[in-house]
Each structure stands twice: as structure tokens, then as C-alpha cells.
PDB file of C-alpha atoms in Angstrom:
ATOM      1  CA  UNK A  43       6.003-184.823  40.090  1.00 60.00           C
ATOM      2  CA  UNK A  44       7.041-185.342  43.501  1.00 73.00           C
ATOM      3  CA  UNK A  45       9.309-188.139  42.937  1.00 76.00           C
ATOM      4  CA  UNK A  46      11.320-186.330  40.755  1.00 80.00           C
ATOM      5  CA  UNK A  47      11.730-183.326  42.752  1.00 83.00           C
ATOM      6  CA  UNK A  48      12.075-185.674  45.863  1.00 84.00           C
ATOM      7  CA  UNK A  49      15.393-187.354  43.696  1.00 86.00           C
ATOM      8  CA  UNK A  50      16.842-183.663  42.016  1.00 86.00           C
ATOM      9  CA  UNK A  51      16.949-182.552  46.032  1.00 87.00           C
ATOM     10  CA  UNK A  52      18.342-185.812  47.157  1.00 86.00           C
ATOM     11  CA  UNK A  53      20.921-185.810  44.268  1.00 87.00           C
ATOM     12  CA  UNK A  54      21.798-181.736  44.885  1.00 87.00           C
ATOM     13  CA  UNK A  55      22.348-182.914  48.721  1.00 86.00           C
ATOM     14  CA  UNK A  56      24.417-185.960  47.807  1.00 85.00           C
ATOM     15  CA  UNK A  57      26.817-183.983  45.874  1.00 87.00           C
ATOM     16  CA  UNK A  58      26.590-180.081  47.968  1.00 89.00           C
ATOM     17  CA  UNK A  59      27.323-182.320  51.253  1.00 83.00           C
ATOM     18  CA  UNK A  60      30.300-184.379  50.361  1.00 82.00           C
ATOM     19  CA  UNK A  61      31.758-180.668  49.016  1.00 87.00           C
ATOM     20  CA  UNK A  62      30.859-179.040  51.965  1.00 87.00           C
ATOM     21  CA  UNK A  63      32.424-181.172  53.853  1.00 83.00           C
ATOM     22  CA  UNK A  64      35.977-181.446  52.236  1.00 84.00           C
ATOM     23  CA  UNK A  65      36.035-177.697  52.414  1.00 88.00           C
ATOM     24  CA  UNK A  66      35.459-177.706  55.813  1.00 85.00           C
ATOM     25  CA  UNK A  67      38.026-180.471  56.637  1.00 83.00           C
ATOM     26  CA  UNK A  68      40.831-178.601  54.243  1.00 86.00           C
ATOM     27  CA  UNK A  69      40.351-175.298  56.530  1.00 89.00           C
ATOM     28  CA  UNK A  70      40.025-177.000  59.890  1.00 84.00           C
ATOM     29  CA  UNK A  71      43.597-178.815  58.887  1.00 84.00           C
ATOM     30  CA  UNK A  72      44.846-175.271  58.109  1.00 88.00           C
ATOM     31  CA  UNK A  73      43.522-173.303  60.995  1.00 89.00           C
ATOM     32  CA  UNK A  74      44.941-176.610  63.361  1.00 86.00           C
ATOM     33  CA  UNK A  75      48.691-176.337  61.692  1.00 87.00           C
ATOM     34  CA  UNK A  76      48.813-172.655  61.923  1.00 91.00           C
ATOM     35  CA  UNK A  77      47.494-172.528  65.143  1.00 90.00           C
ATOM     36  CA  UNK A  78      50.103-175.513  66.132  1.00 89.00           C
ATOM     37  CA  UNK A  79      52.900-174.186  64.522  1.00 92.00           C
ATOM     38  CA  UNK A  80      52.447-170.669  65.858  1.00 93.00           C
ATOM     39  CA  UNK A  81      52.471-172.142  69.716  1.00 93.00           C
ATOM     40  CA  UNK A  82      55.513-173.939  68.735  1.00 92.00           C
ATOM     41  CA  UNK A  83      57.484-171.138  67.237  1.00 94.00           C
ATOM     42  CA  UNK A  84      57.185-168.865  70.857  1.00 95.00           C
ATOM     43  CA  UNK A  85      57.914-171.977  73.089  1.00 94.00           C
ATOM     44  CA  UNK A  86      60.995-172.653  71.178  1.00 94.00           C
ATOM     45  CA  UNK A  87      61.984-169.355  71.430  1.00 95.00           C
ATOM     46  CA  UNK A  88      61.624-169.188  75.058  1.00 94.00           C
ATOM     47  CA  UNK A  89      63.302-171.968  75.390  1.00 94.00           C
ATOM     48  CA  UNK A  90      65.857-171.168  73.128  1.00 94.00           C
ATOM     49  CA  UNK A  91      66.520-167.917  75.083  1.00 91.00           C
ATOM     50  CA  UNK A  92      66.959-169.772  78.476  1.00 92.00           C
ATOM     51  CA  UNK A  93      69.181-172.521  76.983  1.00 92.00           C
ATOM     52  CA  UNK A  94      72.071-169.384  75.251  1.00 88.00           C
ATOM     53  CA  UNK A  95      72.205-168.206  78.354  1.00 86.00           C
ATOM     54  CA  UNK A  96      73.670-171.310  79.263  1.00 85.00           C
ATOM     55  CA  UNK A  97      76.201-172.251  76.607  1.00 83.00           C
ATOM     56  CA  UNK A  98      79.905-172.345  77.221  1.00 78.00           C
ATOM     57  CA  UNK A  99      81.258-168.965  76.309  1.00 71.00           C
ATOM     58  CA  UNK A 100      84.018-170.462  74.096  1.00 66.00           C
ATOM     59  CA  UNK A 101      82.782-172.540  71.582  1.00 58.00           C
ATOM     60  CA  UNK A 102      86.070-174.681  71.061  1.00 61.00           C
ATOM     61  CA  UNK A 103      84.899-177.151  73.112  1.00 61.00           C
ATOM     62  CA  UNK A 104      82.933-180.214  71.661  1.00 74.00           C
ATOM     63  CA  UNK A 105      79.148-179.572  73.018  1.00 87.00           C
ATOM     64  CA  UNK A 106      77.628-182.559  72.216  1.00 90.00           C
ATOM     65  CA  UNK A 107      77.326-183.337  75.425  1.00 89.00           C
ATOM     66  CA  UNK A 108      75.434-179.802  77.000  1.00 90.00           C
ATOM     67  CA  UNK A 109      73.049-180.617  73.997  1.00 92.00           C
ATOM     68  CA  UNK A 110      72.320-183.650  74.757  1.00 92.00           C
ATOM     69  CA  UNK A 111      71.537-182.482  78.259  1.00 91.00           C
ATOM     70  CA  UNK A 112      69.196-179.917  77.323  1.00 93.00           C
ATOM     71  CA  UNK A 113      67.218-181.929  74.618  1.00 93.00           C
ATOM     72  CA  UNK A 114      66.466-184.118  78.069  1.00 91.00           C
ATOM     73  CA  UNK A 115      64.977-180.772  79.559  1.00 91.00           C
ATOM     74  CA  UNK A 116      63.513-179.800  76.332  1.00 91.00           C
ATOM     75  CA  UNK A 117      62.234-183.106  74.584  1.00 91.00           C
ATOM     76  CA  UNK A 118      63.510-180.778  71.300  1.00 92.00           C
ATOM     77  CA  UNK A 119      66.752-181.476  69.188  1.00 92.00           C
ATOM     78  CA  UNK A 120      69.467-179.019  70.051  1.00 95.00           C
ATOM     79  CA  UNK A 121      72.397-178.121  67.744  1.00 93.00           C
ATOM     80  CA  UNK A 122      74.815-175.705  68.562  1.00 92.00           C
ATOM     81  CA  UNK A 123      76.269-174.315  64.591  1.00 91.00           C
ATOM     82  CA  UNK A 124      79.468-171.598  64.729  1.00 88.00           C
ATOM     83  CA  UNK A 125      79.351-168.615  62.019  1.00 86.00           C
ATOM     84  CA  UNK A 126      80.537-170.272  59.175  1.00 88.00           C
ATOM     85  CA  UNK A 127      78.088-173.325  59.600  1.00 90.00           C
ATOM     86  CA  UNK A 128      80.353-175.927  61.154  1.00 89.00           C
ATOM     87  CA  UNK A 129      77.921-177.845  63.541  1.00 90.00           C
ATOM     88  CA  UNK A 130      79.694-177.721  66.975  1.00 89.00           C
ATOM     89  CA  UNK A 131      76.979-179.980  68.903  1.00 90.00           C
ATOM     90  CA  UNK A 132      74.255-181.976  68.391  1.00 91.00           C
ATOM     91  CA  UNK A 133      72.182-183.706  70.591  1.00 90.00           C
ATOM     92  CA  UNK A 134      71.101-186.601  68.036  1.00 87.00           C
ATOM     93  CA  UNK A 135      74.395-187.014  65.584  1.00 85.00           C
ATOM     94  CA  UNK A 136      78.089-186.594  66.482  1.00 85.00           C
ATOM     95  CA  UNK A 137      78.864-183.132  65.481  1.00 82.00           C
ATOM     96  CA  UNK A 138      82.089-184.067  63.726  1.00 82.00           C
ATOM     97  CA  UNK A 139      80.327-186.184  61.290  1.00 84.00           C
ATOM     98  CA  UNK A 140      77.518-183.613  60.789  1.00 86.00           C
ATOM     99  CA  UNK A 141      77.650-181.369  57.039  1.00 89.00           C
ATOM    100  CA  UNK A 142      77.869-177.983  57.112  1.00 90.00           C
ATOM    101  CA  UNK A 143      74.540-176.130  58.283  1.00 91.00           C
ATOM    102  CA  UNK A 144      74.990-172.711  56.839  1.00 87.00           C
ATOM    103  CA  UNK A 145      72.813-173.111  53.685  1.00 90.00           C
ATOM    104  CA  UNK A 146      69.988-174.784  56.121  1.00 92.00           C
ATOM    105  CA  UNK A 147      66.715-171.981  55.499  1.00 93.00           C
ATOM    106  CA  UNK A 148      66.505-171.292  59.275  1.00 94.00           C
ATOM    107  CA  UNK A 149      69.907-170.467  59.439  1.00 93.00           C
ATOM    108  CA  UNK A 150      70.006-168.046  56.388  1.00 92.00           C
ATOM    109  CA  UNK A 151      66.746-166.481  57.974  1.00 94.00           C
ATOM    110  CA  UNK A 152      68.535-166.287  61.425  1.00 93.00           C
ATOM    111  CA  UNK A 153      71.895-164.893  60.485  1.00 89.00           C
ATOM    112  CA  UNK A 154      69.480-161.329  58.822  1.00 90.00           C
ATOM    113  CA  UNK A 155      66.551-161.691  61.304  1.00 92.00           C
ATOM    114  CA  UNK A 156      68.419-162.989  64.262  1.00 91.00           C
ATOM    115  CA  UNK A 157      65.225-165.513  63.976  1.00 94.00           C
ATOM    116  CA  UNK A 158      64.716-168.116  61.540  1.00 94.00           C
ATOM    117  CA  UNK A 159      62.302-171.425  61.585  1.00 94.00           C
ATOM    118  CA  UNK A 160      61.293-173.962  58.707  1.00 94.00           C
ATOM    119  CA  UNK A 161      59.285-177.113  58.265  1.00 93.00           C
ATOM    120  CA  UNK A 162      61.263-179.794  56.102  1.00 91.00           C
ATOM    121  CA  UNK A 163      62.384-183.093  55.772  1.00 87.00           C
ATOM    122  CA  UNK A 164      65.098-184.027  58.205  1.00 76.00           C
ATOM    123  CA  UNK A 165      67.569-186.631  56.120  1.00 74.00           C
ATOM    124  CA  UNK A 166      69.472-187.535  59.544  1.00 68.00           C
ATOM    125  CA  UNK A 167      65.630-188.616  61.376  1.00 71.00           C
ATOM    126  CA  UNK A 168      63.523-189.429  58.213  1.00 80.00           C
ATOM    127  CA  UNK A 169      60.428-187.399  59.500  1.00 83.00           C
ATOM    128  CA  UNK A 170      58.788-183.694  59.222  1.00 88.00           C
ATOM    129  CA  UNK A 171      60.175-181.610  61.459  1.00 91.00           C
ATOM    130  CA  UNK A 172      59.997-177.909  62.696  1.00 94.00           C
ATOM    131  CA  UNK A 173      63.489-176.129  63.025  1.00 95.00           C
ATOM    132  CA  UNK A 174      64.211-172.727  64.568  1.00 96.00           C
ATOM    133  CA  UNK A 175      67.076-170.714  64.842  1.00 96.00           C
ATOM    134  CA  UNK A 176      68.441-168.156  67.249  1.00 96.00           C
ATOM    135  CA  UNK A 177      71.586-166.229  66.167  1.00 93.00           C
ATOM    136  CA  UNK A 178      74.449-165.734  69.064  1.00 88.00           C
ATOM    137  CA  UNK A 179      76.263-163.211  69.687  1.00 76.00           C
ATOM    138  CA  UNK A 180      79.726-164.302  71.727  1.00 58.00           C
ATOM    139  CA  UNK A 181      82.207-162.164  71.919  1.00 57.00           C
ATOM    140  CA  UNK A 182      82.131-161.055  68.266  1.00 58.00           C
ATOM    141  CA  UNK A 183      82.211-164.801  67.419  1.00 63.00           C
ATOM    142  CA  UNK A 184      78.586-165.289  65.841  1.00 79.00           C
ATOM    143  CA  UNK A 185      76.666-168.596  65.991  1.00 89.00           C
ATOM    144  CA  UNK A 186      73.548-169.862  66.372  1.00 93.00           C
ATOM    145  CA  UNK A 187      71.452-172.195  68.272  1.00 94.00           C
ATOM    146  CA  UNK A 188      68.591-174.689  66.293  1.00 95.00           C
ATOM    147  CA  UNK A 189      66.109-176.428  67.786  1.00 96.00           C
ATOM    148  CA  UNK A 190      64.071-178.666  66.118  1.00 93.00           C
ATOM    149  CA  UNK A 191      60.944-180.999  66.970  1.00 92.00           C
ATOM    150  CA  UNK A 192      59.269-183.681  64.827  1.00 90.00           C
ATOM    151  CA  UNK A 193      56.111-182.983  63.569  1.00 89.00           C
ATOM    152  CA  UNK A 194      53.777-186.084  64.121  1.00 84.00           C
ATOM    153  CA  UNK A 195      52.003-184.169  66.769  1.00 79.00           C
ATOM    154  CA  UNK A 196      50.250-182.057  64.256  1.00 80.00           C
ATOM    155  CA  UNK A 197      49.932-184.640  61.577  1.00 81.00           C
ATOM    156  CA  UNK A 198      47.964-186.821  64.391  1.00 83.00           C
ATOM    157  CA  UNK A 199      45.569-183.510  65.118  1.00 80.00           C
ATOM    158  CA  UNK A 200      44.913-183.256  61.690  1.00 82.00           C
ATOM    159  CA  UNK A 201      43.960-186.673  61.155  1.00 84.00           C
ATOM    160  CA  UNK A 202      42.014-186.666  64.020  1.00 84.00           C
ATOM    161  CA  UNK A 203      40.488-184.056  62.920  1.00 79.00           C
ATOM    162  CA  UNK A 204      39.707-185.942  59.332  1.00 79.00           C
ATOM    163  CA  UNK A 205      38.214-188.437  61.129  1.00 83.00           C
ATOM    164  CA  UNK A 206      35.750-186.389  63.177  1.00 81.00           C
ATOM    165  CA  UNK A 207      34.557-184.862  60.272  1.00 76.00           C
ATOM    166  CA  UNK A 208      34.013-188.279  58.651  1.00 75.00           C
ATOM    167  CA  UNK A 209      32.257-189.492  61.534  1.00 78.00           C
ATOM    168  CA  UNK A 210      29.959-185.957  61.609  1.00 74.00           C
ATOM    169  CA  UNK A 211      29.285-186.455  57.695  1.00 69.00           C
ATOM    170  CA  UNK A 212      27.966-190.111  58.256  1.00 70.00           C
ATOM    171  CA  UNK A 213      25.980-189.281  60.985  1.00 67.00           C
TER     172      UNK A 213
END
């Protein structure tokens, strides 16, 4: 008699822990990337703010160069895009090989919102990446200023996350 309920409480255990656990893990990971990506949003924006107030006023100019200075300051991609989508600067690509950015998600956001961000795939860098967009206002002339910063930050928290859990579970 107490075998058996010895093995239906060991068996219960074996399979309640294991679920416990991966529900734990799958709202740690959320809470972590919310959290992560929430930080991120407002320090790109400050930093977006101070960096307008430093483009050129005209935006003729090629300004590959003043985003290639800032993304020193920063550590974050910087592209400078006009109104119609035409990428004017770019601190990673040459601008004049770059496509046209207006369809980008950020940039539709930013254009009605003034602010727009999005997590995709970047097809230039090959990696996850967090993009934000401010709109500009220059003279009439509207245009708007992304940032962007690769995710593997947050992917290693999560993962070190995993493992913690793993290593709590076995213990």
C-alpha cells in the first residue's frame, strides 16, 4: 500500500515539476524581453532626440559620414531617410545603394505617431534587431531618423535565464 502511493506521488511530481518549470521559464523569457525592450525603446529615444538636434539642416548633402560618427557615440545603427523614403545616410551601408525605406513598419508608425519601433530581421546584417523611428520636421521638408540595435543582448538574457532554471530544476 505504501509503495504504490510512494510511486503515484513520485510519478504526479515527475510530470507537475517538469510543467512547472517550463511555465515558469516561458514567463521569465517574457517578463526579461519586455522589460529589455521597454529600456531600449526610451534610451533610443533620448538619444535619438540629442542626435536631430544635430543633423545638417539641409538634407542634400550625403550624411553617411555624421552617421557614422554618431553610431561611434551611440554603439546603435543610424540612418538618416527623407519623406519619400530615399535613405540619405547610413552608418553601416552606402546610402546610395540602400532601397527605399518608406514601407519599413517603423517608418509607417513614425510618419502618424511621430514614433515608430519594430523587431525584425535585418537582410543588410543577418540578425534580430530593434529599429526606432523619429519623424523630422525641417523646414517643411519631413524625414526621419532610425536607429537600430541588434538584439543578441536579450537573446543571451534569455538563455541565461533557460539555463538557470535548468540548473534550479536539477538541483
Amino acid at each position: 500500500m505504501k509503495k504504490g502511493l510512494f510511486r503515484r506521488i513520485l510519478v504526479s511530481y515527475i510530470i507537475i515539476v517538469p510543467i512547472l518549470f517550463i511555465a515558469l521559464e516561458l514567463y521569465l523569457s517574457n517578463v526579461i524581453k519586455h522589460n529589455y525592450i521597454s529600456k531600449l525603446r526610451e534610451n533610443l529615444i533620448i538619444q535619438s532626440r540629442l542626435i536631430t538636434e544635430q543633423i545638417p539642416t539641409s538634407f542634400t548633402n550625403n550624411l553617411n559620414d555624421f552617421c557614422k560618427k554618431y553610431k561611434d557615440k551611440t554603439g546603435a545603427r543610424i540612418t538618416i531617410i527623407d519623406g519619400s523614403g530615399r535613405v540619405l545616410g547610413d552608418s553601416d551601408e552606402f546610402s546610395g545603394k540602400m532601397e527605399n525605406h518608406a514601407g519599413r513598419p517603423e517608418i509607417q508608425e513614425a510618419s502618424i505617431n511621430n514614433i515608430g519601433s519594430s523587431i525584425r530581421f535585418s537582410k543588410t546584417l543577418h540578425s534580430d534587431f530593434f529599429y526606432l523611428a523619429i519623424k523630422l520636421n525641417s523646414e517643411g521638408d519631413k524625414g526621419f531618423l532610425r536607429l537600430s540595435v541588434p538584439l543578441h543582448d536579450l537573446e543571451k538574457a534569455i538563455s541565461q535565464t533557460r539555463i538557470q532554471i535548468v540548473f534550479a530544476s536539477l538541483t
